[in-house]
């Protein structure tokens, strides 16, 4: 059943810069990157996003997005007494300030992006996140086909907005550019490796889970 609430319309935040549908709005902030190879890749992300993702939004399944599922906003409980082999389960989520109307696939893409930053194997971690999400809600072919650009789009949002905000508030630059420390490297690598190869790694990793699932 769809989420219902008398105030749900307030989450239709049309120009909200952090809504993943609004990657094209980055055009107005891209100046903050200067002129370099990073800007060139972000321009590619924005143009491909406009051409390949925006026209498909109507085919994605809609929902209310938390919009910021990252390691700083996830609470876990230990579900194992073993110190040698600790096991954890998600027990809660913090920070609902970025909630907005969006699509299920946005939540997967945002989680993949943040897990790439934290993972020692960033290019394959997306497959593990995807497997977990699809154990509850399998994506459609259209949603899967948009994942590469959605993850790239979230990297672009984080990096461009951080650069813009750091110009406005230089005293907060260190905090504002936490994601940028490794984010640029991951975004550049994704485009160097290419969509086809990255998707192959994600989808094969996710597929492996279906072969090991208990009967």
PDB file of C-alpha atoms in Angstrom:
ATOM      1  CA  UNK A   1       0.000   0.000   0.000  1.00  0.00           C
ATOM      2  CA  UNK A   2       1.232   3.489  -0.844  1.00  0.00           C
ATOM      3  CA  UNK A   3       2.452   5.739   1.962  1.00  0.00           C
ATOM      4  CA  UNK A   4      -0.376   8.073   2.947  1.00  0.00           C
ATOM      5  CA  UNK A   5      -0.271  11.211   5.088  1.00  0.00           C
ATOM      6  CA  UNK A   6      -2.204  14.500   5.063  1.00  0.00           C
ATOM      7  CA  UNK A   7       1.041  16.453   4.548  1.00  0.00           C
ATOM      8  CA  UNK A   8       2.620  14.181   1.948  1.00  0.00           C
ATOM      9  CA  UNK A   9       2.288  16.884  -0.738  1.00  0.00           C
ATOM     10  CA  UNK A  10       4.948  18.906   1.097  1.00  0.00           C
ATOM     11  CA  UNK A  11       7.465  16.280  -0.048  1.00  0.00           C
ATOM     12  CA  UNK A  12       6.878  17.154  -3.699  1.00  0.00           C
ATOM     13  CA  UNK A  13       9.897  19.474  -3.569  1.00  0.00           C
ATOM     14  CA  UNK A  14      10.166  20.362  -7.232  1.00  0.00           C
ATOM     15  CA  UNK A  15      13.406  22.377  -7.137  1.00  0.00           C
ATOM     16  CA  UNK A  16      15.050  20.548  -4.219  1.00  0.00           C
ATOM     17  CA  UNK A  17      18.690  20.301  -5.270  1.00  0.00           C
ATOM     18  CA  UNK A  18      19.265  16.950  -3.523  1.00  0.00           C
ATOM     19  CA  UNK A  19      16.388  15.169  -5.244  1.00  0.00           C
ATOM     20  CA  UNK A  20      18.099  12.811  -7.685  1.00  0.00           C
ATOM     21  CA  UNK A  21      15.689  13.839 -10.446  1.00  0.00           C
ATOM     22  CA  UNK A  22      17.210  17.321 -10.267  1.00  0.00           C
ATOM     23  CA  UNK A  23      20.729  16.524 -11.503  1.00  0.00           C
ATOM     24  CA  UNK A  24      20.112  18.956 -14.422  1.00  0.00           C
ATOM     25  CA  UNK A  25      19.876  21.813 -11.871  1.00  0.00           C
ATOM     26  CA  UNK A  26      23.618  21.364 -11.253  1.00  0.00           C
ATOM     27  CA  UNK A  27      24.218  23.455 -14.378  1.00  0.00           C
ATOM     28  CA  UNK A  28      23.894  26.610 -12.284  1.00  0.00           C
ATOM     29  CA  UNK A  29      26.561  25.512  -9.757  1.00  0.00           C
ATOM     30  CA  UNK A  30      29.116  23.847 -12.015  1.00  0.00           C
ATOM     31  CA  UNK A  31      31.185  27.044 -12.183  1.00  0.00           C
ATOM     32  CA  UNK A  32      32.497  26.130  -8.717  1.00  0.00           C
ATOM     33  CA  UNK A  33      34.594  23.319 -10.220  1.00  0.00           C
ATOM     34  CA  UNK A  34      36.665  25.669 -12.394  1.00  0.00           C
ATOM     35  CA  UNK A  35      37.954  24.326 -15.696  1.00  0.00           C
ATOM     36  CA  UNK A  36      39.456  20.838 -15.410  1.00  0.00           C
ATOM     37  CA  UNK A  37      38.953  17.132 -16.180  1.00  0.00           C
ATOM     38  CA  UNK A  38      36.497  16.809 -13.292  1.00  0.00           C
ATOM     39  CA  UNK A  39      34.204  19.427 -14.752  1.00  0.00           C
ATOM     40  CA  UNK A  40      34.307  17.650 -18.122  1.00  0.00           C
ATOM     41  CA  UNK A  41      33.069  14.400 -16.564  1.00  0.00           C
ATOM     42  CA  UNK A  42      30.341  16.164 -14.569  1.00  0.00           C
ATOM     43  CA  UNK A  43      29.152  17.864 -17.764  1.00  0.00           C
ATOM     44  CA  UNK A  44      28.952  14.420 -19.381  1.00  0.00           C
ATOM     45  CA  UNK A  45      26.944  13.099 -16.425  1.00  0.00           C
ATOM     46  CA  UNK A  46      24.466  15.988 -16.619  1.00  0.00           C
ATOM     47  CA  UNK A  47      23.993  15.703 -20.384  1.00  0.00           C
ATOM     48  CA  UNK A  48      23.584  11.916 -20.331  1.00  0.00           C
ATOM     49  CA  UNK A  49      21.231  12.233 -17.364  1.00  0.00           C
ATOM     50  CA  UNK A  50      19.054  14.692 -19.293  1.00  0.00           C
ATOM     51  CA  UNK A  51      18.965  12.448 -22.339  1.00  0.00           C
ATOM     52  CA  UNK A  52      18.733   8.963 -20.829  1.00  0.00           C
ATOM     53  CA  UNK A  53      17.245   9.247 -17.326  1.00  0.00           C
ATOM     54  CA  UNK A  54      14.810  12.178 -17.343  1.00  0.00           C
ATOM     55  CA  UNK A  55      12.675  10.712 -20.195  1.00  0.00           C
ATOM     56  CA  UNK A  56      12.369   7.406 -18.271  1.00  0.00           C
ATOM     57  CA  UNK A  57      11.302   8.799 -14.885  1.00  0.00           C
ATOM     58  CA  UNK A  58       7.641   8.168 -15.645  1.00  0.00           C
ATOM     59  CA  UNK A  59       8.378   4.437 -16.016  1.00  0.00           C
ATOM     60  CA  UNK A  60      10.025   4.171 -12.576  1.00  0.00           C
ATOM     61  CA  UNK A  61       7.965   3.141  -9.542  1.00  0.00           C
ATOM     62  CA  UNK A  62       7.423   6.131  -7.301  1.00  0.00           C
ATOM     63  CA  UNK A  63       7.776   6.420  -3.540  1.00  0.00           C
ATOM     64  CA  UNK A  64       8.923   8.782  -0.811  1.00  0.00           C
ATOM     65  CA  UNK A  65      12.743   8.794  -0.643  1.00  0.00           C
ATOM     66  CA  UNK A  66      14.769   9.180   2.523  1.00  0.00           C
ATOM     67  CA  UNK A  67      17.341  10.599   0.139  1.00  0.00           C
ATOM     68  CA  UNK A  68      20.504  10.346   2.246  1.00  0.00           C
ATOM     69  CA  UNK A  69      21.178   6.725   3.198  1.00  0.00           C
ATOM     70  CA  UNK A  70      24.872   6.960   4.072  1.00  0.00           C
ATOM     71  CA  UNK A  71      27.055   5.428   6.777  1.00  0.00           C
ATOM     72  CA  UNK A  72      26.569   8.425   9.074  1.00  0.00           C
ATOM     73  CA  UNK A  73      22.782   8.020   9.014  1.00  0.00           C
ATOM     74  CA  UNK A  74      22.510   4.259   9.614  1.00  0.00           C
ATOM     75  CA  UNK A  75      22.275   2.679  13.085  1.00  0.00           C
ATOM     76  CA  UNK A  76      23.214  -0.981  13.572  1.00  0.00           C
ATOM     77  CA  UNK A  77      22.912  -3.545  16.360  1.00  0.00           C
ATOM     78  CA  UNK A  78      25.287  -6.427  16.868  1.00  0.00           C
ATOM     79  CA  UNK A  79      23.418  -9.672  16.272  1.00  0.00           C
ATOM     80  CA  UNK A  80      26.331 -11.928  17.209  1.00  0.00           C
ATOM     81  CA  UNK A  81      28.232 -12.496  20.436  1.00  0.00           C
ATOM     82  CA  UNK A  82      31.354 -13.484  18.508  1.00  0.00           C
ATOM     83  CA  UNK A  83      34.068 -10.837  18.586  1.00  0.00           C
ATOM     84  CA  UNK A  84      36.016 -12.690  15.890  1.00  0.00           C
ATOM     85  CA  UNK A  85      33.096 -12.732  13.437  1.00  0.00           C
ATOM     86  CA  UNK A  86      30.788  -9.822  14.293  1.00  0.00           C
ATOM     87  CA  UNK A  87      27.411  -9.677  12.560  1.00  0.00           C
ATOM     88  CA  UNK A  88      25.273  -6.553  12.398  1.00  0.00           C
ATOM     89  CA  UNK A  89      21.721  -5.705  11.417  1.00  0.00           C
ATOM     90  CA  UNK A  90      20.310  -2.295  10.598  1.00  0.00           C
ATOM     91  CA  UNK A  91      18.303  -1.071  13.599  1.00  0.00           C
ATOM     92  CA  UNK A  92      17.427   2.471  12.550  1.00  0.00           C
ATOM     93  CA  UNK A  93      17.876   5.385  10.188  1.00  0.00           C
ATOM     94  CA  UNK A  94      18.648   9.009  11.116  1.00  0.00           C
ATOM     95  CA  UNK A  95      18.214  12.407   9.432  1.00  0.00           C
ATOM     96  CA  UNK A  96      15.027  12.801   7.410  1.00  0.00           C
ATOM     97  CA  UNK A  97      15.740  16.360   6.249  1.00  0.00           C
ATOM     98  CA  UNK A  98      16.358  15.288   2.642  1.00  0.00           C
ATOM     99  CA  UNK A  99      13.089  13.374   2.213  1.00  0.00           C
ATOM    100  CA  UNK A 100      11.261  14.065  -1.020  1.00  0.00           C
ATOM    101  CA  UNK A 101       8.967  12.487  -3.569  1.00  0.00           C
ATOM    102  CA  UNK A 102      10.970  10.248  -5.854  1.00  0.00           C
ATOM    103  CA  UNK A 103      11.462   6.642  -6.932  1.00  0.00           C
ATOM    104  CA  UNK A 104      12.570   3.354  -5.373  1.00  0.00           C
ATOM    105  CA  UNK A 105      15.578   3.116  -7.674  1.00  0.00           C
ATOM    106  CA  UNK A 106      16.848   6.466  -6.344  1.00  0.00           C
ATOM    107  CA  UNK A 107      17.287   4.940  -2.891  1.00  0.00           C
ATOM    108  CA  UNK A 108      19.415   2.085  -4.255  1.00  0.00           C
ATOM    109  CA  UNK A 109      21.582   4.464  -6.292  1.00  0.00           C
ATOM    110  CA  UNK A 110      22.191   6.789  -3.329  1.00  0.00           C
ATOM    111  CA  UNK A 111      23.122   3.865  -1.071  1.00  0.00           C
ATOM    112  CA  UNK A 112      25.490   2.456  -3.721  1.00  0.00           C
ATOM    113  CA  UNK A 113      27.215   5.814  -4.088  1.00  0.00           C
ATOM    114  CA  UNK A 114      27.891   6.170  -0.361  1.00  0.00           C
ATOM    115  CA  UNK A 115      28.958   2.533   0.022  1.00  0.00           C
ATOM    116  CA  UNK A 116      31.435   3.004  -2.846  1.00  0.00           C
ATOM    117  CA  UNK A 117      33.111   5.717  -0.780  1.00  0.00           C
ATOM    118  CA  UNK A 118      33.397   3.398   2.234  1.00  0.00           C
ATOM    119  CA  UNK A 119      34.292   0.148   0.472  1.00  0.00           C
ATOM    120  CA  UNK A 120      37.788  -1.251  -0.171  1.00  0.00           C
ATOM    121  CA  UNK A 121      36.333  -2.640  -3.433  1.00  0.00           C
ATOM    122  CA  UNK A 122      34.252   0.307  -4.673  1.00  0.00           C
ATOM    123  CA  UNK A 123      33.412  -0.893  -8.168  1.00  0.00           C
ATOM    124  CA  UNK A 124      31.837  -4.173  -7.042  1.00  0.00           C
ATOM    125  CA  UNK A 125      30.133  -3.027  -3.836  1.00  0.00           C
ATOM    126  CA  UNK A 126      27.128  -1.858  -5.854  1.00  0.00           C
ATOM    127  CA  UNK A 127      26.284  -5.486  -6.579  1.00  0.00           C
ATOM    128  CA  UNK A 128      26.044  -6.296  -2.875  1.00  0.00           C
ATOM    129  CA  UNK A 129      23.815  -3.283  -2.195  1.00  0.00           C
ATOM    130  CA  UNK A 130      21.669  -4.181  -5.199  1.00  0.00           C
ATOM    131  CA  UNK A 131      21.309  -7.797  -4.028  1.00  0.00           C
ATOM    132  CA  UNK A 132      20.111  -6.640  -0.613  1.00  0.00           C
ATOM    133  CA  UNK A 133      17.594  -4.196  -2.066  1.00  0.00           C
ATOM    134  CA  UNK A 134      16.307  -6.669  -4.642  1.00  0.00           C
ATOM    135  CA  UNK A 135      15.773  -9.323  -1.960  1.00  0.00           C
ATOM    136  CA  UNK A 136      12.859  -7.069  -0.941  1.00  0.00           C
ATOM    137  CA  UNK A 137      11.997  -5.240  -4.173  1.00  0.00           C
ATOM    138  CA  UNK A 138      13.449  -6.432  -7.503  1.00  0.00           C
ATOM    139  CA  UNK A 139      14.100  -3.577  -9.933  1.00  0.00           C
ATOM    140  CA  UNK A 140      12.577  -3.452 -13.396  1.00  0.00           C
ATOM    141  CA  UNK A 141      14.758  -3.533 -16.517  1.00  0.00           C
ATOM    142  CA  UNK A 142      14.286   0.235 -16.948  1.00  0.00           C
ATOM    143  CA  UNK A 143      15.289   0.934 -13.344  1.00  0.00           C
ATOM    144  CA  UNK A 144      18.350  -1.303 -13.582  1.00  0.00           C
ATOM    145  CA  UNK A 145      19.330   0.338 -16.850  1.00  0.00           C
ATOM    146  CA  UNK A 146      19.378   3.766 -15.167  1.00  0.00           C
ATOM    147  CA  UNK A 147      21.499   2.747 -12.150  1.00  0.00           C
ATOM    148  CA  UNK A 148      24.889   3.716 -13.601  1.00  0.00           C
ATOM    149  CA  UNK A 149      23.778   7.265 -14.408  1.00  0.00           C
ATOM    150  CA  UNK A 150      21.822   7.590 -11.153  1.00  0.00           C
ATOM    151  CA  UNK A 151      24.894   6.667  -9.090  1.00  0.00           C
ATOM    152  CA  UNK A 152      27.026   8.991 -11.245  1.00  0.00           C
ATOM    153  CA  UNK A 153      24.393  11.687 -10.827  1.00  0.00           C
ATOM    154  CA  UNK A 154      24.519  11.410  -7.046  1.00  0.00           C
ATOM    155  CA  UNK A 155      28.320  11.681  -7.122  1.00  0.00           C
ATOM    156  CA  UNK A 156      27.943  14.786  -9.289  1.00  0.00           C
ATOM    157  CA  UNK A 157      25.385  16.304  -6.901  1.00  0.00           C
ATOM    158  CA  UNK A 158      27.571  15.702  -3.862  1.00  0.00           C
ATOM    159  CA  UNK A 159      30.777  16.960  -5.467  1.00  0.00           C
ATOM    160  CA  UNK A 160      29.359  20.017  -7.241  1.00  0.00           C
ATOM    161  CA  UNK A 161      27.211  21.189  -4.328  1.00  0.00           C
ATOM    162  CA  UNK A 162      30.133  20.712  -1.922  1.00  0.00           C
ATOM    163  CA  UNK A 163      32.407  22.786  -4.154  1.00  0.00           C
ATOM    164  CA  UNK A 164      29.771  25.515  -4.458  1.00  0.00           C
ATOM    165  CA  UNK A 165      29.039  25.576  -0.707  1.00  0.00           C
ATOM    166  CA  UNK A 166      32.744  25.579   0.184  1.00  0.00           C
ATOM    167  CA  UNK A 167      33.128  28.789  -1.815  1.00  0.00           C
ATOM    168  CA  UNK A 168      30.324  30.353   0.224  1.00  0.00           C
ATOM    169  CA  UNK A 169      31.508  29.020   3.599  1.00  0.00           C
ATOM    170  CA  UNK A 170      35.278  28.477   3.379  1.00  0.00           C
ATOM    171  CA  UNK A 171      35.511  27.999   7.155  1.00  0.00           C
ATOM    172  CA  UNK A 172      33.487  24.763   6.745  1.00  0.00           C
ATOM    173  CA  UNK A 173      35.450  23.501   3.753  1.00  0.00           C
ATOM    174  CA  UNK A 174      36.921  20.467   5.539  1.00  0.00           C
ATOM    175  CA  UNK A 175      33.491  19.090   6.504  1.00  0.00           C
ATOM    176  CA  UNK A 176      31.875  20.022   3.204  1.00  0.00           C
ATOM    177  CA  UNK A 177      34.461  18.170   1.156  1.00  0.00           C
ATOM    178  CA  UNK A 178      34.494  14.864   3.105  1.00  0.00           C
ATOM    179  CA  UNK A 179      32.905  13.026   0.175  1.00  0.00           C
ATOM    180  CA  UNK A 180      35.205  14.752  -2.320  1.00  0.00           C
ATOM    181  CA  UNK A 181      38.318  13.130  -0.802  1.00  0.00           C
ATOM    182  CA  UNK A 182      37.523   9.873  -2.600  1.00  0.00           C
ATOM    183  CA  UNK A 183      34.379  10.794  -4.529  1.00  0.00           C
ATOM    184  CA  UNK A 184      36.183  12.291  -7.492  1.00  0.00           C
ATOM    185  CA  UNK A 185      38.361   9.206  -7.828  1.00  0.00           C
ATOM    186  CA  UNK A 186      35.334   6.901  -7.895  1.00  0.00           C
ATOM    187  CA  UNK A 187      33.370   8.991 -10.387  1.00  0.00           C
ATOM    188  CA  UNK A 188      36.363   9.244 -12.723  1.00  0.00           C
ATOM    189  CA  UNK A 189      36.972   5.484 -12.438  1.00  0.00           C
ATOM    190  CA  UNK A 190      33.333   4.719 -13.265  1.00  0.00           C
ATOM    191  CA  UNK A 191      33.624   6.687 -16.493  1.00  0.00           C
ATOM    192  CA  UNK A 192      37.038   5.266 -17.364  1.00  0.00           C
ATOM    193  CA  UNK A 193      35.798   1.687 -16.910  1.00  0.00           C
ATOM    194  CA  UNK A 194      32.525   2.491 -18.647  1.00  0.00           C
ATOM    195  CA  UNK A 195      28.853   1.824 -18.019  1.00  0.00           C
ATOM    196  CA  UNK A 196      28.775  -1.638 -19.596  1.00  0.00           C
ATOM    197  CA  UNK A 197      31.621  -3.048 -17.500  1.00  0.00           C
ATOM    198  CA  UNK A 198      30.437  -1.439 -14.253  1.00  0.00           C
ATOM    199  CA  UNK A 199      26.903  -2.744 -14.746  1.00  0.00           C
ATOM    200  CA  UNK A 200      28.275  -6.208 -15.548  1.00  0.00           C
ATOM    201  CA  UNK A 201      30.174  -6.223 -12.237  1.00  0.00           C
ATOM    202  CA  UNK A 202      27.099  -5.059 -10.284  1.00  0.00           C
ATOM    203  CA  UNK A 203      24.615  -7.411 -11.918  1.00  0.00           C
ATOM    204  CA  UNK A 204      26.871 -10.488 -11.768  1.00  0.00           C
ATOM    205  CA  UNK A 205      27.584  -9.886  -8.084  1.00  0.00           C
ATOM    206  CA  UNK A 206      23.878  -9.473  -7.354  1.00  0.00           C
ATOM    207  CA  UNK A 207      23.058 -12.577  -9.397  1.00  0.00           C
ATOM    208  CA  UNK A 208      25.510 -14.667  -7.357  1.00  0.00           C
ATOM    209  CA  UNK A 209      23.337 -14.142  -4.273  1.00  0.00           C
ATOM    210  CA  UNK A 210      20.345 -15.833  -5.924  1.00  0.00           C
ATOM    211  CA  UNK A 211      22.394 -19.025  -6.383  1.00  0.00           C
ATOM    212  CA  UNK A 212      23.323 -19.151  -2.688  1.00  0.00           C
ATOM    213  CA  UNK A 213      19.940 -18.259  -1.239  1.00  0.00           C
ATOM    214  CA  UNK A 214      18.506 -20.831   1.195  1.00  0.00           C
ATOM    215  CA  UNK A 215      15.662 -22.937  -0.161  1.00  0.00           C
TER     216      UNK A 215
END
